[in-house]
Coordinates of C-alpha atoms and ligand atoms in Angstrom, one line a residue:
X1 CA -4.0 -27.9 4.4
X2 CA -2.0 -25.3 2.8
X3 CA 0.5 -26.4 -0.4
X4 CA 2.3 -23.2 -0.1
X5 CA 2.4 -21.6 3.7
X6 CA 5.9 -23.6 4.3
X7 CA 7.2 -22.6 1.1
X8 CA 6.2 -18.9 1.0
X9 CA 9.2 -16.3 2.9
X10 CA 8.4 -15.8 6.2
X11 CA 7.3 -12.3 5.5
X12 CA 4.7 -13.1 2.8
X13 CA 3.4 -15.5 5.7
X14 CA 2.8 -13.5 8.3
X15 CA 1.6 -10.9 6.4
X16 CA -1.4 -13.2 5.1
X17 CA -2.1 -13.5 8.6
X18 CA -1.5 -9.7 9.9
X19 CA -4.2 -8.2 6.6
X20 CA -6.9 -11.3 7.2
X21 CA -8.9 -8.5 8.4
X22 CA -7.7 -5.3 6.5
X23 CA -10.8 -4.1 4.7
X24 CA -11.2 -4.6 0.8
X25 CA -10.2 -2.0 -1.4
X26 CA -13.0 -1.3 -4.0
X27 CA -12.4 -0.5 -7.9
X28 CA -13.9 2.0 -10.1
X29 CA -15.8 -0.5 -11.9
X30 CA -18.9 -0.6 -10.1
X31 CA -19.8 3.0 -12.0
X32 CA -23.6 2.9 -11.1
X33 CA -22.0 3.6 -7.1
X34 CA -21.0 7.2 -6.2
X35 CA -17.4 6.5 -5.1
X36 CA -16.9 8.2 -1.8
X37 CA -14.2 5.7 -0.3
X38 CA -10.7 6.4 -1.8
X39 CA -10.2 10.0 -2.1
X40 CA -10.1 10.2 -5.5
X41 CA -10.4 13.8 -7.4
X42 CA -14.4 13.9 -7.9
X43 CA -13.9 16.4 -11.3
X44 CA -11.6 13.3 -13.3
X45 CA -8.4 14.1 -14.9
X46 CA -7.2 17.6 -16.2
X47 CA -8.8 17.9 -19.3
X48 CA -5.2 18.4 -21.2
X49 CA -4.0 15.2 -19.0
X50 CA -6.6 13.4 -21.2
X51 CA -5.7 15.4 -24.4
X52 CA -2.0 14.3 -23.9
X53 CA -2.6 10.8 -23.7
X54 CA -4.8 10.6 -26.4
X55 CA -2.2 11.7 -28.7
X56 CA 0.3 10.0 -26.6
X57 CA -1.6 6.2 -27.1
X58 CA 0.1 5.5 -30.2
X59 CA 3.4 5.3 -28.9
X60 CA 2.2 2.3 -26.3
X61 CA 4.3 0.1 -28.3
X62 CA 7.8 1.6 -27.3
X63 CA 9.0 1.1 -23.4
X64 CA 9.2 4.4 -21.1
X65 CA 11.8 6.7 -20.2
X66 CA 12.8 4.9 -17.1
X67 CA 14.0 7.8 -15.4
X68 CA 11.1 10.2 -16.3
X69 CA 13.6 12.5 -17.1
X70 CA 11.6 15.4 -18.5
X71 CA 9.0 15.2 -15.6
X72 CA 11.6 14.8 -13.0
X73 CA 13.2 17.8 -14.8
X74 CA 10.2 20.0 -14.7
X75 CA 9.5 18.6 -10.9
X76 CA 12.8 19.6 -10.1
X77 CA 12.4 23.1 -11.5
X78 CA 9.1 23.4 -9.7
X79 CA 10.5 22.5 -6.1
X80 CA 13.7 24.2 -6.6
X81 CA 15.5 21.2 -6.5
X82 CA 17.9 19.4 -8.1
X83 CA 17.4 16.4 -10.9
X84 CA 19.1 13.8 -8.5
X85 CA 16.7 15.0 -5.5
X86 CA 13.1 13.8 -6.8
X87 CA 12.4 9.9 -8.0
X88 CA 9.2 9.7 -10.0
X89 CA 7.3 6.3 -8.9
X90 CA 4.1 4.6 -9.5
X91 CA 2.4 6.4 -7.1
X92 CA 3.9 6.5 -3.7
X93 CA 3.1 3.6 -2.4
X94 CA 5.6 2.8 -4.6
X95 CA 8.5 5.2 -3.1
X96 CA 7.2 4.1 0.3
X97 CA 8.1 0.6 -0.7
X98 CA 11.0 1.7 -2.1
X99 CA 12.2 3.4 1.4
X100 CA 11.0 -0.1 3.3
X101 CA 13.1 -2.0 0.8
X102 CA 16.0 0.4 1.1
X103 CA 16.5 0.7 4.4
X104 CA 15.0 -1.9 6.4
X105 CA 15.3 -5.6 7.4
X106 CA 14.3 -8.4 9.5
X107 CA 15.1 -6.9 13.1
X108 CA 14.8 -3.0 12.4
X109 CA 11.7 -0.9 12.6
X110 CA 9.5 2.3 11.6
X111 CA 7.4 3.9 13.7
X112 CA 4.6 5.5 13.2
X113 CA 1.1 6.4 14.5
X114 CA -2.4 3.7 15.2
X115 CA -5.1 5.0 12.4
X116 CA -2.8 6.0 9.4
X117 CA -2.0 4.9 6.1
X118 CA -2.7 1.3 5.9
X119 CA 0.3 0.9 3.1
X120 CA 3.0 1.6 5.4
X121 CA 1.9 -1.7 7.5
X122 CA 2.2 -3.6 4.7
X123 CA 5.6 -2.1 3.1
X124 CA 7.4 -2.6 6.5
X125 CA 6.0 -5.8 6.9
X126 CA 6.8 -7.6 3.2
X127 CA 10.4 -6.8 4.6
X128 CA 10.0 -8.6 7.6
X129 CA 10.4 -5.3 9.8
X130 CA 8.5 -4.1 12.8
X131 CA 6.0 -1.1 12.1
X132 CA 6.1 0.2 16.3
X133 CA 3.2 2.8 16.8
X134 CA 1.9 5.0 19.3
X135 CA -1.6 6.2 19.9
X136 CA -3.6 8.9 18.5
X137 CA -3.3 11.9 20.4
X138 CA -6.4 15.0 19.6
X139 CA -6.8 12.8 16.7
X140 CA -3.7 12.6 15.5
X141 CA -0.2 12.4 15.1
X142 CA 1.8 12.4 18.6
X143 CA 4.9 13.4 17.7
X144 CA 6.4 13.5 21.6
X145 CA 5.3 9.7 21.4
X146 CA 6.9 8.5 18.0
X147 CA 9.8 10.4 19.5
X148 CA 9.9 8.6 22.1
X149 CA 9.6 5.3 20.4
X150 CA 12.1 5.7 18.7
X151 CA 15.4 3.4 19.1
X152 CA 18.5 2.3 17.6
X153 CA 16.7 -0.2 15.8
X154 CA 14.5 2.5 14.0
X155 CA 15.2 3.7 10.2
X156 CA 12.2 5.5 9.4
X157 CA 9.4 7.6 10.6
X158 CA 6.3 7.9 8.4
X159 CA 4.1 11.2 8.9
X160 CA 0.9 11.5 7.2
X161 CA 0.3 14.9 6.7
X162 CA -2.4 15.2 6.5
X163 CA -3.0 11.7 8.1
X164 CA -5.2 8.9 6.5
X165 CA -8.1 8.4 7.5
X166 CA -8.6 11.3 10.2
X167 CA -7.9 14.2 8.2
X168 CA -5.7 15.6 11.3
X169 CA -3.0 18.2 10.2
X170 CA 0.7 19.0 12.2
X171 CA 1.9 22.3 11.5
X172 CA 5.2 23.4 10.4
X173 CA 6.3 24.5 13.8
X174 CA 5.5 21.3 15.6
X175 CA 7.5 19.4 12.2
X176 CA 10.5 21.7 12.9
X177 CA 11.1 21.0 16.6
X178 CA 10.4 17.0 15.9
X179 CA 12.9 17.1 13.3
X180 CA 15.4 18.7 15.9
X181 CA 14.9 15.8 18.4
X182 CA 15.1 13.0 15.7
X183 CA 18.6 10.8 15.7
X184 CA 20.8 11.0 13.1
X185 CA 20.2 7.3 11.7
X186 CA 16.4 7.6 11.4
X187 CA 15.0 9.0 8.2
X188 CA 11.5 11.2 8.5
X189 CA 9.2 10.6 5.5
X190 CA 6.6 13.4 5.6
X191 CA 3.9 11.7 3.3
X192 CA 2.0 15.1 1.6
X193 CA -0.1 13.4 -0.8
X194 CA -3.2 15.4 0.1
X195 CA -0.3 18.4 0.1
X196 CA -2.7 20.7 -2.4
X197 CA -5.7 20.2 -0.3
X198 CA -3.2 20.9 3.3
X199 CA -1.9 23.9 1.7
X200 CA -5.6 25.3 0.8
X201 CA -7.1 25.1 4.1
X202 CA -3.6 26.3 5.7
X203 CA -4.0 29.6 3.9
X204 CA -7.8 30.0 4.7
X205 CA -7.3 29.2 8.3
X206 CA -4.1 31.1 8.1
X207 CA -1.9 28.9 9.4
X208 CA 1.6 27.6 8.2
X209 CA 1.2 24.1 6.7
X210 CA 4.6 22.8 5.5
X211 CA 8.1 23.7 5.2
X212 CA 9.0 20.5 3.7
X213 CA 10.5 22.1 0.8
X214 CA 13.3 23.8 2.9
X215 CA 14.2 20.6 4.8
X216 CA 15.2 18.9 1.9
X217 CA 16.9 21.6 0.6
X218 CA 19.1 22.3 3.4
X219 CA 19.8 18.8 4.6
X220 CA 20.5 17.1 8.1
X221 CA 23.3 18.9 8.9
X222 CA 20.5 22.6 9.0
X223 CA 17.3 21.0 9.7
X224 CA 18.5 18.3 12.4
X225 CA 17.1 14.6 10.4
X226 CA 17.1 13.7 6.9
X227 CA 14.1 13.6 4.8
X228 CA 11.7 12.2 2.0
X229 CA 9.3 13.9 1.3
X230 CA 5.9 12.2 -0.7
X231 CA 4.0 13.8 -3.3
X232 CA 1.0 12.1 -5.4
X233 CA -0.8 12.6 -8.5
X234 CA -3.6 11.2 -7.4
X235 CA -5.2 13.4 -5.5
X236 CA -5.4 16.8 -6.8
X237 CA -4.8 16.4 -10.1
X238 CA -6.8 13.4 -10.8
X239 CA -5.0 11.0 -12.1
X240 CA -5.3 7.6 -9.1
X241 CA -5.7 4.7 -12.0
X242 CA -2.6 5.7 -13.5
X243 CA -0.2 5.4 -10.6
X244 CA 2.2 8.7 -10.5
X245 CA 3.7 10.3 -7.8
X246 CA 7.6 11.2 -6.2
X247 CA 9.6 11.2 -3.8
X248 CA 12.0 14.5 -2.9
X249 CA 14.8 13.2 -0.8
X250 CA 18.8 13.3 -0.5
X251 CA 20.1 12.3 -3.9
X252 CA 22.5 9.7 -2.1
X253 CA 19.4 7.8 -0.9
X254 CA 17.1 8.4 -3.7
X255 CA 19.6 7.1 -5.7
X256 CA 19.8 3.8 -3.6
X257 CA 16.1 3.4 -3.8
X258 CA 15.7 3.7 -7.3
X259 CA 18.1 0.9 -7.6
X260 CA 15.3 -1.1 -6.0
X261 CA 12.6 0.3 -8.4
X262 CA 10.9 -1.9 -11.1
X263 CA 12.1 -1.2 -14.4
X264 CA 10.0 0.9 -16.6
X265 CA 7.8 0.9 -13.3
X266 CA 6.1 4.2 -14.1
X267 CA 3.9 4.3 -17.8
X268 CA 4.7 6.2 -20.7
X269 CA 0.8 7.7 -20.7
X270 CA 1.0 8.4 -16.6
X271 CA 4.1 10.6 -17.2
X272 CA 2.6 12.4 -20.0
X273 CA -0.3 12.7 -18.4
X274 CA 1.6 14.1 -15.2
X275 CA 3.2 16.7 -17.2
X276 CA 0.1 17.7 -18.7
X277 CA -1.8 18.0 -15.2
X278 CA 1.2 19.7 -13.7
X279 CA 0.1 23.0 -15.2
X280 CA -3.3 23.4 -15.1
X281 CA -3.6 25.0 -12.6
X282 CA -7.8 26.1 -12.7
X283 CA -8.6 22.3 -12.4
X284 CA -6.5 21.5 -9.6
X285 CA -7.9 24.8 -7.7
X286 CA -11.4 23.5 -8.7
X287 CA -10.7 20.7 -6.7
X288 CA -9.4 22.7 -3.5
X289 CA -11.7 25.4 -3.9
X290 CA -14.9 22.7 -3.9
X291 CA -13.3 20.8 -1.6
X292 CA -12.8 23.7 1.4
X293 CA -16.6 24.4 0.9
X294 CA -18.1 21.4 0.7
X295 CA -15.7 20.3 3.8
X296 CA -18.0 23.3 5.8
X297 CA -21.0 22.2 4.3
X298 CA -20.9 18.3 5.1
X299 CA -19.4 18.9 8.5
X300 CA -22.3 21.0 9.9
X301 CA -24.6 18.3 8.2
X302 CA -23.0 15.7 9.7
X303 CA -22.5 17.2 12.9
X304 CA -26.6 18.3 12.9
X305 CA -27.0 14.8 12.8
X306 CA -25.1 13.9 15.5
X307 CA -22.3 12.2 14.4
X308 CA -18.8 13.4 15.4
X309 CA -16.7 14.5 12.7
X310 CA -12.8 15.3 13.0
X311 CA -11.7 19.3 11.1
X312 CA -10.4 18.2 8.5
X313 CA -7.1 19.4 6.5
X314 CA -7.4 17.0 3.4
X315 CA -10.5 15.7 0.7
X316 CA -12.0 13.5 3.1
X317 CA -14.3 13.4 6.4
X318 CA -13.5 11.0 9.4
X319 CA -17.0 10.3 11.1
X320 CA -18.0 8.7 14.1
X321 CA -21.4 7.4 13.7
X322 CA -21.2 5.7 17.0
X323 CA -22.2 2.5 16.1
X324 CA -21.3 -0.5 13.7
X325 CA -19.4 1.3 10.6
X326 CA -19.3 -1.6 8.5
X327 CA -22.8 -2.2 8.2
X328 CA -23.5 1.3 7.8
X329 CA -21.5 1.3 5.0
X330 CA -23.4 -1.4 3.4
X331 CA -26.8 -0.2 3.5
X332 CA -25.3 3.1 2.0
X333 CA -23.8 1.0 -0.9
X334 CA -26.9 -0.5 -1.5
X335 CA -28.3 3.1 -1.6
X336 CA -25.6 3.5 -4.1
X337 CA -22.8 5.3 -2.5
X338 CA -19.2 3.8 -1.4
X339 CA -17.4 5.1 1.9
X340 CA -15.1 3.5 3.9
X341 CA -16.0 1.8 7.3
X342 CA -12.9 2.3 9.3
X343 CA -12.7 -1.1 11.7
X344 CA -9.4 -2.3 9.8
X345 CA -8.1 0.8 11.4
X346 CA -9.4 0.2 14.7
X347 CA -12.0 2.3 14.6
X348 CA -15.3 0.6 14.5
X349 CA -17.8 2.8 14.9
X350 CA -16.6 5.7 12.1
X351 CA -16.7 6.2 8.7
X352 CA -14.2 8.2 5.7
X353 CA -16.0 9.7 3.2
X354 CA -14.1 11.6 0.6
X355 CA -15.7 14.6 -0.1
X356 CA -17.3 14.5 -3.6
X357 CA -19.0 17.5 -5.8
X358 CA -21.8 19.2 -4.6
X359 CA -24.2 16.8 -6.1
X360 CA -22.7 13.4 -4.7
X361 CA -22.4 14.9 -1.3
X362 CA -26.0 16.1 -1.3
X363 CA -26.6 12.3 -2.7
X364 CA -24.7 11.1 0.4
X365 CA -26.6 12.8 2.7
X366 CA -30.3 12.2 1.7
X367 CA -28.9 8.3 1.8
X368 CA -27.3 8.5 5.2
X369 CA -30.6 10.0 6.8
X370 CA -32.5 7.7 5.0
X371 CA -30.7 4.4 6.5
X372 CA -29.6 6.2 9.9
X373 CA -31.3 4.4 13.5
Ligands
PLP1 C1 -1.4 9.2 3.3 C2 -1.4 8.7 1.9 N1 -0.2 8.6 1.3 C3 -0.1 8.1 0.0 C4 -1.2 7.8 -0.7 C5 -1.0 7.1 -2.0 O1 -1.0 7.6 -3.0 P1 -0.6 7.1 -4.5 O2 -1.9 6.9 -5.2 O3 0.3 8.2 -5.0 O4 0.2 5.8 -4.3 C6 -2.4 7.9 -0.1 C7 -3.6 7.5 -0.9 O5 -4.7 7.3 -0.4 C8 -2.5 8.4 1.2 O6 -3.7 8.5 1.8

C-alpha cells in the first residue's frame, strides 16, 4: 500500500496516474549515444556563450539578478518591446507553468491539440485543470476545432508553432483569423521555441511564418485575443542544460506570473550565457542553415525507405515506420543513437528524430537500415 497517495494534493495524484505511461526523458550523460531525441542544437553552445561563463564562474557565489534585467533589456530592444512585456524564465516550460499557475484552477481548462508538447499536459494538470484537445488535422494543428472547443471555462490556448513532435507549421494568415474568432477571456500562447528554425524554412519556402511580434505589440483591442508569446534558448542557440527562455506578453499579466516565479529561478551563468549567444549570429545560422539541408537530405532517405515522414518546419523529423516505434528505438540505441518513439503521444508506430550534423544523420541512417524488417 501506498504511505503517501492520501496525503499527496489531489493533483499530484492523478497526475502519477495520467504520466504512468509518458515515455522517459533521456539525459546527456550517456555521451557514447548520438543524441537524436530532444532537439537539442547538434553544434553545442555559441562559442562566446562558453567564453562568458567561463569568466562569469567565479561570481557563482553571489545570487542572480532576479529580474534579468540587462537580458530582458536587450530582449526588449530586440523585439521592439517594452521592459515590462518580456519575463525571462528557466526555459519555458517554466513560463508555461507560470501561465497554468496564473490563470487556471480546479474547474477551468486549456485546449489544445492530441500529439503536441507533452509539458503542457502536465502544467495544466499539477493545477488540477482540464487540458481539452481536439485531433490532428493534415498533421497538425486544427485551429476551426480548438475554436470550437473552446468555452467559458477556457483560459488558455497553447499553439506549438511549430508543433512538437510533428514538425507541422500554421501560417500567419490562418494565426490572424483564429485570433479574430477567439473570446475575450481566453489567452493564446503561441509557443515559438523552434521560432529560428520556422522562420528559416518560411523564407526558403517563401511563405509568411509569424506575425507574433505585432500581436503583442498592438494588443487585444487590434489583434482580437491577448497573447504570450514563447521563446527558448534552447534550441537555436544551444544552450538546453542551462534552462533560459521568455515569455513576450501584456505587462499586466506578465507581471502576475512572475509573481508566481521561483526566486532567483533563472542562473547567473544561463543569463550571461544568453546574452552572449544573443549575438552571434554565424552559429545560430549554422544551425538553420544545416538544419534546412539535412531536413531535404534525411527526408528523401527516409522516404526511399519507405517510411512516411511529415515536411517539416522545425530541427526534427516525425516518422512513421509503420510498426512498433518503441522497439525500434531500442535496437537503434543499442546501435548507439537515441530518437524518440512517439507511443506516449499516441502515435505508436512513429518515431522524432532531431536532425543532427551531417555525420550523426549519416550514422542514423546506416543504423536504421541495418536493424529495419
Ligand atoms: C513546443 C516546445 N515548447 C517549448 C519547449 C521547451 O523549451 P525550454 O527548453 O525552453 O523549456 C520545447 C522543447 O522541446 C518544445 O518542443
Amino acid at each position: 500500500m501506498s504511505r503517501f497517495s492520501d496525503l499527496v494534493s489531489k493533483p499530484a495524484r492523478d497526475m502519477a496516474d495520467y504520466f504512468a505511461a509518458a515515455p522517459q526523458v533521456r539525459t546527456g550523460s550517456q555521451s557514447q549515444l548520438i543524441k537524436l531525441d530532444s532537439n537539442e542544437n547538434p553544434f553545442g553552445p555559441s562559442r562566446y556563450a562558453i567564453k562568458a561563463m567561463r569568466s562569469a564562474s567565479p561570481s557563482s557565489n553571489f545570487y542572480p539578478d532576479d529580474d534579468c534585467v540587462e537580458l530582458s533589456r536587450k530582449l526588449a530592444a530586440q523585439h521592439a518591446l517594452s521592459i515590462d512585456q518580456v519575463l525571462v524564465t528557466a526555459g519555458s516550460t517554466e513560463m508555461i507553468a507560470l501561465l497554468c499557475q496564473t490563470m487556471l484552477a480546479p474547474g477551468l481548462n486549456a485546449v489544445t491539440s492530441e500529439c503536441s508538447f507533452l509539458i503542457y499536459d502536465m502544467a495544466v494538470h499539477a493545477v488540477g485543470a482540464d487540458l481539452r484537445k481536439t485531433p490532428l488535422r493534415d498533421d497538425g494543428f486544427d485551429l476551426a476545432a480548438i475554436r470550437a472547443a473552446i468555452n467559458e471555462d477556457t483560459r488558455i490556448v497553447f499553439l506549438a508553432n511549430p508543433n512538437n513532435p510533428t514538425g507541422t507549421m500554421v501560417e500567419a494568415a490562418t494565426i490572424d483569423h483564429f485570433l479574430a474568432e477567439v473570446p475575450a477571456h481566453v489567452v493564446v500562447v503561441l509557443d515559438e521555441a523552434y521560432y529560428e528554425f520556422a522562420a528559416h524554412f518560411s523564407a526558403l519556402r517563401k511563405v509568411e511564418y509569424s506575425r507574433s511580434l505585432e500581436y503583442v505589440r498592438s494588443g487585444a483591442t487590434v489583434v482580437g485575443s491577448d497573447m504570450v508569446v514563447l521563446r527558448s534558448f534552447s534550441k537555436a542557440h544551444g544552450l538546453a542544460g542551462l534552462r533560459i527562455g521568455y515569455g513576450l506578453g501584456p505587462a499586466e499579466l506578465l507581471a502576475y506570473c512572475s509573481r508566481m516565479r521561483n526566486v532567483y529561478s533563472v542562473s547567473y551563468l544561463a543569463q550571461v550565457a544568453a546574452l552572449a549567444a544573443l549575438g552571434d549570429h554565424d552559429h545560430i545560422l549554422q544551425a538553420v542553415s544545416n538544419n534546412s539541408s539535412q531536413a531535404v537530405f534525411l527526408t528523401e532517405e527516409l522516404s526511399k525507405l519507405g517510411y512516411r515522414v511529415i515536411p517539416t518546419s522545425s530541427n526534427f523529423l516525425c516518422c512513421d515506420i509503420g510498426q512498433d516505434s518503441s522497439a525500434i528505438a531500442d535496437r537503434l540505441r543499442d546501435q548507439g543513437v537515441s530518437v524518440r518513439a512517439l507511443n506516449g503521444w499516441g502515435a505508436p508506430s512513429s518515431v522524432r528524430v532531431t536532425i543532427g550534423t551531417p555525420e550523426q544523420n549519416d550514422f542514423f541512417l546506416r543504423a536504421i537500415r541495418k536493424i529495419r524488417v
